[in-house]
């Protein structure tokens, strides 16, 4: 991937400033990549703690977020899980995990058969452009996961 | 400080799955922000648990971290079978609790 593409994703204004000082821009990008890696580790750490050895399958979970979020301080997020929600077969919990926020765990929804639908909406903070993961646990102990990418124009986690 | 608003349909049919919307005024200070004057980190202060009850029984709950936006909005569903009352509780990590109630008529 070229540096140029990456800069454009960050911000138009920064792009202009950065091109003025090419060397600085390259250094900054290297720094950014470093922290991004560390944050991805946080997500992996949280997931392995929650999963406790279980392996999540693809499918059943749907995570709806805007492709481009102009304001990272409040990004509408909707999760829905394909489940009959009966006493014997229902979705118990869904974890929403960020791969680049300072804290990986954003929130967890706990459902019961009385919830009727395994569906919930919330608004979340996104520090930067990143992947968001939803991890769902069914009443039979099986895990399902999905991932979506959100482009963030202005980060919402403070400096 | 905290002010809660909930939207629950007033009437429903038995067995219907209804949509409930909730909103509470809370700054949800994540603990990552710095005070611009002093450069010190502003201590974390968030709502860490939300619970929804229908006729005394918990049917939905959620654990929150600093990644949840300020003035948290949360919507979810409930399968209703008889008339009754909803109770919504937001638990602040400083131990404070904020509550809201709503009634529903089920036919």
Short mmCIF file of C-alpha atoms in Angstrom, two decimals:
data_model
loop_
_atom_site.label_atom_id
_atom_site.label_comp_id
_atom_site.label_asym_id
_atom_site.label_seq_id
_atom_site.Cartn_x
_atom_site.Cartn_y
_atom_site.Cartn_z
CA UNK A 1 0.00 0.00 0.00
CA UNK A 2 1.34 3.43 -0.86
CA UNK A 3 1.62 6.09 1.79
CA UNK A 4 -0.54 8.41 -0.25
CA UNK A 5 -3.61 6.19 -0.02
CA UNK A 6 -3.23 5.94 3.73
CA UNK A 7 -2.94 9.69 4.21
CA UNK A 8 -6.07 10.35 2.19
CA UNK A 9 -7.99 8.03 4.43
CA UNK A 10 -6.89 9.91 7.52
CA UNK A 11 -8.05 13.39 6.60
CA UNK A 12 -7.95 15.78 3.67
CA UNK A 13 -6.51 18.57 5.77
CA UNK A 14 -3.77 16.38 7.19
CA UNK A 15 -3.05 15.15 3.72
CA UNK A 16 -2.22 18.67 2.61
CA UNK A 17 -0.10 19.41 5.64
CA UNK A 18 1.73 16.11 5.40
CA UNK A 19 2.61 16.37 1.73
CA UNK A 20 4.35 19.63 2.63
CA UNK A 21 6.69 17.68 4.86
CA UNK A 22 7.10 14.29 3.24
CA UNK A 23 9.70 12.95 5.62
CA UNK A 24 7.68 13.88 8.69
CA UNK A 25 4.60 12.29 7.17
CA UNK A 26 6.42 9.02 6.60
CA UNK A 27 7.69 9.00 10.20
CA UNK A 28 4.22 9.74 11.53
CA UNK A 29 2.71 6.95 9.50
CA UNK A 30 5.27 4.51 10.82
CA UNK A 31 4.35 5.58 14.34
CA UNK A 32 0.64 5.17 13.62
CA UNK A 33 1.13 1.69 12.24
CA UNK A 34 2.98 0.72 15.42
CA UNK A 35 0.15 1.76 17.74
CA UNK A 36 -2.43 0.17 15.47
CA UNK A 37 -0.72 -3.17 15.86
CA UNK A 38 -0.68 -2.86 19.62
CA UNK A 39 -4.41 -2.09 19.66
CA UNK A 40 -5.18 -5.12 17.50
CA UNK A 41 -3.41 -7.17 20.15
CA UNK A 42 -5.75 -5.75 22.78
CA UNK A 43 -8.74 -6.98 20.74
CA UNK A 44 -7.17 -10.43 20.34
CA UNK A 45 -6.47 -10.55 24.06
CA UNK A 46 -10.05 -9.65 24.96
CA UNK A 47 -11.43 -12.18 22.47
CA UNK A 48 -9.32 -15.05 23.74
CA UNK A 49 -10.43 -14.22 27.30
CA UNK A 50 -14.11 -14.28 26.32
CA UNK A 51 -13.89 -17.30 24.03
CA UNK A 52 -11.87 -19.40 26.53
CA UNK A 53 -10.65 -21.78 23.84
CA UNK A 54 -13.87 -21.87 21.77
CA UNK A 55 -13.63 -21.20 18.04
CA UNK A 56 -16.20 -18.81 16.57
CA UNK A 57 -17.85 -19.68 13.26
CA UNK A 58 -18.78 -17.20 10.54
CA UNK A 59 -22.40 -16.20 9.98
CA UNK A 60 -25.60 -15.70 12.04
CA UNK A 61 -24.40 -12.33 13.36
CA UNK A 62 -24.98 -9.12 11.47
CA UNK A 63 -23.24 -5.91 12.46
CA UNK A 64 -24.56 -2.75 10.84
CA UNK A 65 -22.43 0.38 10.99
CA UNK A 66 -21.95 3.27 8.58
CA UNK A 67 -19.19 2.73 6.02
CA UNK A 68 -17.95 6.24 6.66
CA UNK A 69 -18.46 7.88 10.04
CA UNK A 70 -17.89 11.60 9.95
CA UNK A 71 -17.94 11.92 13.70
CA UNK A 72 -16.14 9.17 15.61
CA UNK A 73 -17.69 10.36 18.88
CA UNK A 74 -21.04 8.82 18.07
CA UNK A 75 -21.27 6.04 15.51
CA UNK A 76 -24.63 4.25 15.23
CA UNK A 77 -24.15 0.52 15.67
CA UNK A 78 -26.73 -2.21 15.29
CA UNK A 79 -26.26 -5.88 15.90
CA UNK A 80 -28.71 -8.64 15.08
CA UNK A 81 -28.33 -12.36 15.46
CA UNK A 82 -30.26 -15.00 13.56
CA UNK A 83 -31.82 -16.97 16.42
CA UNK A 84 -35.34 -18.32 17.13
CA UNK A 85 -35.10 -16.92 20.71
CA UNK A 86 -37.01 -19.80 22.30
CA UNK A 87 -36.36 -21.09 25.83
CA UNK A 88 -34.18 -23.86 24.43
CA UNK A 89 -32.43 -22.04 21.63
CA UNK A 90 -31.51 -18.40 21.97
CA UNK A 91 -28.65 -15.98 21.68
CA UNK A 92 -27.22 -15.26 25.13
CA UNK A 93 -24.76 -12.48 24.55
CA UNK A 94 -23.07 -10.33 21.94
CA UNK A 95 -19.74 -8.59 22.50
CA UNK A 96 -18.80 -5.54 20.42
CA UNK A 97 -15.03 -5.25 20.09
CA UNK A 98 -12.90 -2.47 18.62
CA UNK A 99 -9.54 -3.22 17.03
CA UNK A 100 -8.05 0.27 17.36
CA UNK A 101 -9.66 2.00 20.34
CA UNK A 102 -7.63 2.45 23.53
CA UNK A 103 -9.99 -0.10 25.14
CA UNK A 104 -10.93 -3.10 22.98
CA UNK A 105 -14.20 -4.00 24.69
CA UNK A 106 -16.94 -1.51 23.80
CA UNK A 107 -20.04 -3.22 25.15
CA UNK A 108 -21.82 -6.51 25.68
CA UNK A 109 -25.54 -7.18 25.23
CA UNK A 110 -27.16 -9.92 27.29
CA UNK A 111 -30.33 -11.37 25.81
CA UNK A 112 -32.97 -13.74 27.19
CA UNK A 113 -35.79 -15.59 25.38
CA UNK A 114 -38.02 -12.73 26.66
CA UNK A 115 -36.00 -10.28 24.53
CA UNK A 116 -38.02 -11.59 21.58
CA UNK A 117 -35.30 -10.70 19.09
CA UNK A 118 -31.52 -10.88 19.45
CA UNK A 119 -31.18 -7.33 18.24
CA UNK A 120 -29.88 -4.12 19.81
CA UNK A 121 -28.67 -0.68 18.78
CA UNK A 122 -26.22 1.60 20.49
CA UNK A 123 -23.92 4.49 19.62
CA UNK A 124 -20.20 4.00 20.03
CA UNK A 125 -16.92 5.91 19.95
CA UNK A 126 -14.35 5.16 17.26
CA UNK A 127 -10.82 6.51 17.71
CA UNK A 128 -9.89 6.00 14.08
CA UNK A 129 -10.67 4.02 10.92
CA UNK A 130 -10.85 0.40 11.96
CA UNK A 131 -12.49 -3.01 11.98
CA UNK A 132 -15.22 -3.68 14.52
CA UNK A 133 -15.96 -7.24 15.61
CA UNK A 134 -19.20 -8.70 16.96
CA UNK A 135 -18.96 -11.97 18.84
CA UNK A 136 -22.18 -13.83 19.69
CA UNK A 137 -22.69 -16.71 22.10
CA UNK A 138 -25.69 -19.01 21.69
CA UNK A 139 -27.45 -20.95 24.46
CA UNK A 140 -25.80 -24.17 23.21
CA UNK A 141 -22.37 -22.61 23.82
CA UNK A 142 -21.52 -22.06 20.15
CA UNK A 143 -19.87 -18.80 19.09
CA UNK A 144 -20.36 -16.81 15.92
CA UNK A 145 -18.54 -13.72 14.75
CA UNK A 146 -18.58 -11.02 12.11
CA UNK A 147 -16.45 -8.03 11.24
CA UNK A 148 -17.10 -4.70 9.58
CA UNK A 149 -14.88 -1.78 8.61
CA UNK A 150 -15.71 1.81 9.55
CA UNK A 151 -13.87 4.77 8.09
CA UNK A 152 -13.65 7.56 10.62
CA UNK A 153 -13.08 11.16 9.60
CA UNK A 154 -12.72 12.67 13.08
CA UNK A 155 -11.77 10.38 15.96
CA UNK A 156 -13.96 10.32 19.04
CA UNK A 157 -11.78 9.15 21.89
CA UNK A 158 -10.10 12.42 22.86
CA UNK A 159 -6.36 13.12 22.72
CA UNK B 1 -27.17 15.30 35.95
CA UNK B 2 -28.42 12.16 34.49
CA UNK B 3 -31.79 12.37 32.88
CA UNK B 4 -33.36 9.30 31.31
CA UNK B 5 -35.91 9.06 28.52
CA UNK B 6 -37.60 5.88 27.39
CA UNK B 7 -39.98 5.13 24.55
CA UNK B 8 -42.26 2.15 25.05
CA UNK B 9 -45.49 1.56 23.10
CA UNK B 10 -48.52 2.06 25.33
CA UNK B 11 -50.45 -0.87 23.86
CA UNK B 12 -49.53 -4.22 22.32
CA UNK B 13 -50.98 -7.62 21.49
CA UNK B 14 -50.04 -10.70 23.52
CA UNK B 15 -47.01 -12.38 22.01
CA UNK B 16 -45.92 -9.26 20.15
CA UNK B 17 -42.27 -8.25 20.05
CA UNK B 18 -42.04 -4.56 20.83
CA UNK B 19 -39.18 -2.13 20.27
CA UNK B 20 -37.96 -0.11 23.23
CA UNK B 21 -35.73 2.94 22.90
CA UNK B 22 -33.79 4.45 25.78
CA UNK B 23 -31.60 7.49 26.19
CA UNK B 24 -29.85 8.91 29.22
CA UNK B 25 -27.92 12.11 29.66
CA UNK B 26 -24.45 11.19 30.90
CA UNK B 27 -21.02 12.41 29.83
CA UNK B 28 -19.54 8.85 29.79
CA UNK B 29 -16.04 10.20 30.50
CA UNK B 30 -13.80 7.52 29.02
CA UNK B 31 -10.65 8.28 31.03
CA UNK B 32 -8.63 8.80 27.84
CA UNK B 33 -9.30 12.49 27.49
CA UNK B 34 -6.81 15.06 28.74
CA UNK B 35 -7.63 18.36 30.34
CA UNK B 36 -6.38 20.94 27.83
CA UNK B 37 -5.25 23.39 30.55
CA UNK B 38 -3.42 21.07 32.92
CA UNK B 39 -2.51 18.19 30.57
CA UNK B 40 -3.78 15.75 33.19
CA UNK B 41 -6.03 12.85 32.22
CA UNK B 42 -9.67 13.36 33.18
CA UNK B 43 -10.66 10.44 35.44
CA UNK B 44 -12.99 7.81 34.00
CA UNK B 45 -16.64 8.16 34.93
CA UNK B 46 -19.12 6.04 33.00
CA UNK B 47 -22.34 4.08 33.28
CA UNK B 48 -21.11 0.49 33.30
CA UNK B 49 -24.37 -1.47 33.45
CA UNK B 50 -27.82 -1.07 31.98
CA UNK B 51 -30.68 -3.38 32.98
CA UNK B 52 -34.22 -3.68 31.64
CA UNK B 53 -36.96 -5.46 33.59
CA UNK B 54 -40.47 -6.46 32.57
CA UNK B 55 -42.80 -7.26 35.47
CA UNK B 56 -39.78 -7.63 37.73
CA UNK B 57 -37.84 -9.97 35.47
CA UNK B 58 -34.62 -8.97 33.70
CA UNK B 59 -35.08 -9.57 29.96
CA UNK B 60 -32.20 -7.51 28.58
CA UNK B 61 -29.03 -6.02 30.00
CA UNK B 62 -25.82 -4.53 28.71
CA UNK B 63 -22.28 -3.94 30.02
CA UNK B 64 -20.72 -0.70 28.87
CA UNK B 65 -17.14 0.53 28.62
CA UNK B 66 -15.64 3.91 27.74
CA UNK B 67 -16.27 3.11 24.06
CA UNK B 68 -19.97 3.86 24.43
CA UNK B 69 -20.81 7.41 23.31
CA UNK B 70 -21.78 10.22 25.64
CA UNK B 71 -25.52 10.40 26.34
CA UNK B 72 -25.90 6.67 25.67
CA UNK B 73 -28.72 5.56 23.43
CA UNK B 74 -29.73 1.92 23.47
CA UNK B 75 -32.62 0.17 21.79
CA UNK B 76 -33.72 -3.45 22.10
CA UNK B 77 -36.84 -5.63 22.02
CA UNK B 78 -39.19 -7.40 24.40
CA UNK B 79 -41.77 -10.11 23.86
CA UNK B 80 -44.82 -9.10 25.88
CA UNK B 81 -47.50 -11.49 27.11
CA UNK B 82 -49.43 -9.52 29.74
CA UNK B 83 -50.02 -5.96 30.87
CA UNK B 84 -47.47 -4.65 33.27
CA UNK B 85 -44.60 -2.36 33.97
CA UNK B 86 -41.12 -1.89 32.64
CA UNK B 87 -38.25 -0.75 34.78
CA UNK B 88 -34.95 0.51 33.39
CA UNK B 89 -31.86 0.91 35.55
CA UNK B 90 -28.58 2.58 34.64
CA UNK B 91 -25.75 1.83 37.06
CA UNK B 92 -22.97 4.39 37.28
CA UNK B 93 -19.54 3.09 38.30
CA UNK B 94 -19.51 5.53 41.21
CA UNK B 95 -22.44 3.53 42.61
CA UNK B 96 -25.23 5.88 41.60
CA UNK B 97 -28.37 4.44 39.99
CA UNK B 98 -30.77 6.15 37.61
CA UNK B 99 -34.20 4.69 36.97
CA UNK B 100 -37.06 5.08 34.53
CA UNK B 101 -40.43 3.34 34.33
CA UNK B 102 -43.11 2.71 31.72
CA UNK B 103 -46.43 0.89 31.59
CA UNK B 104 -47.87 -1.26 28.85
CA UNK B 105 -51.37 -2.56 28.19
CA UNK B 106 -51.39 -5.98 26.53
CA UNK B 107 -54.56 -7.42 25.00
#
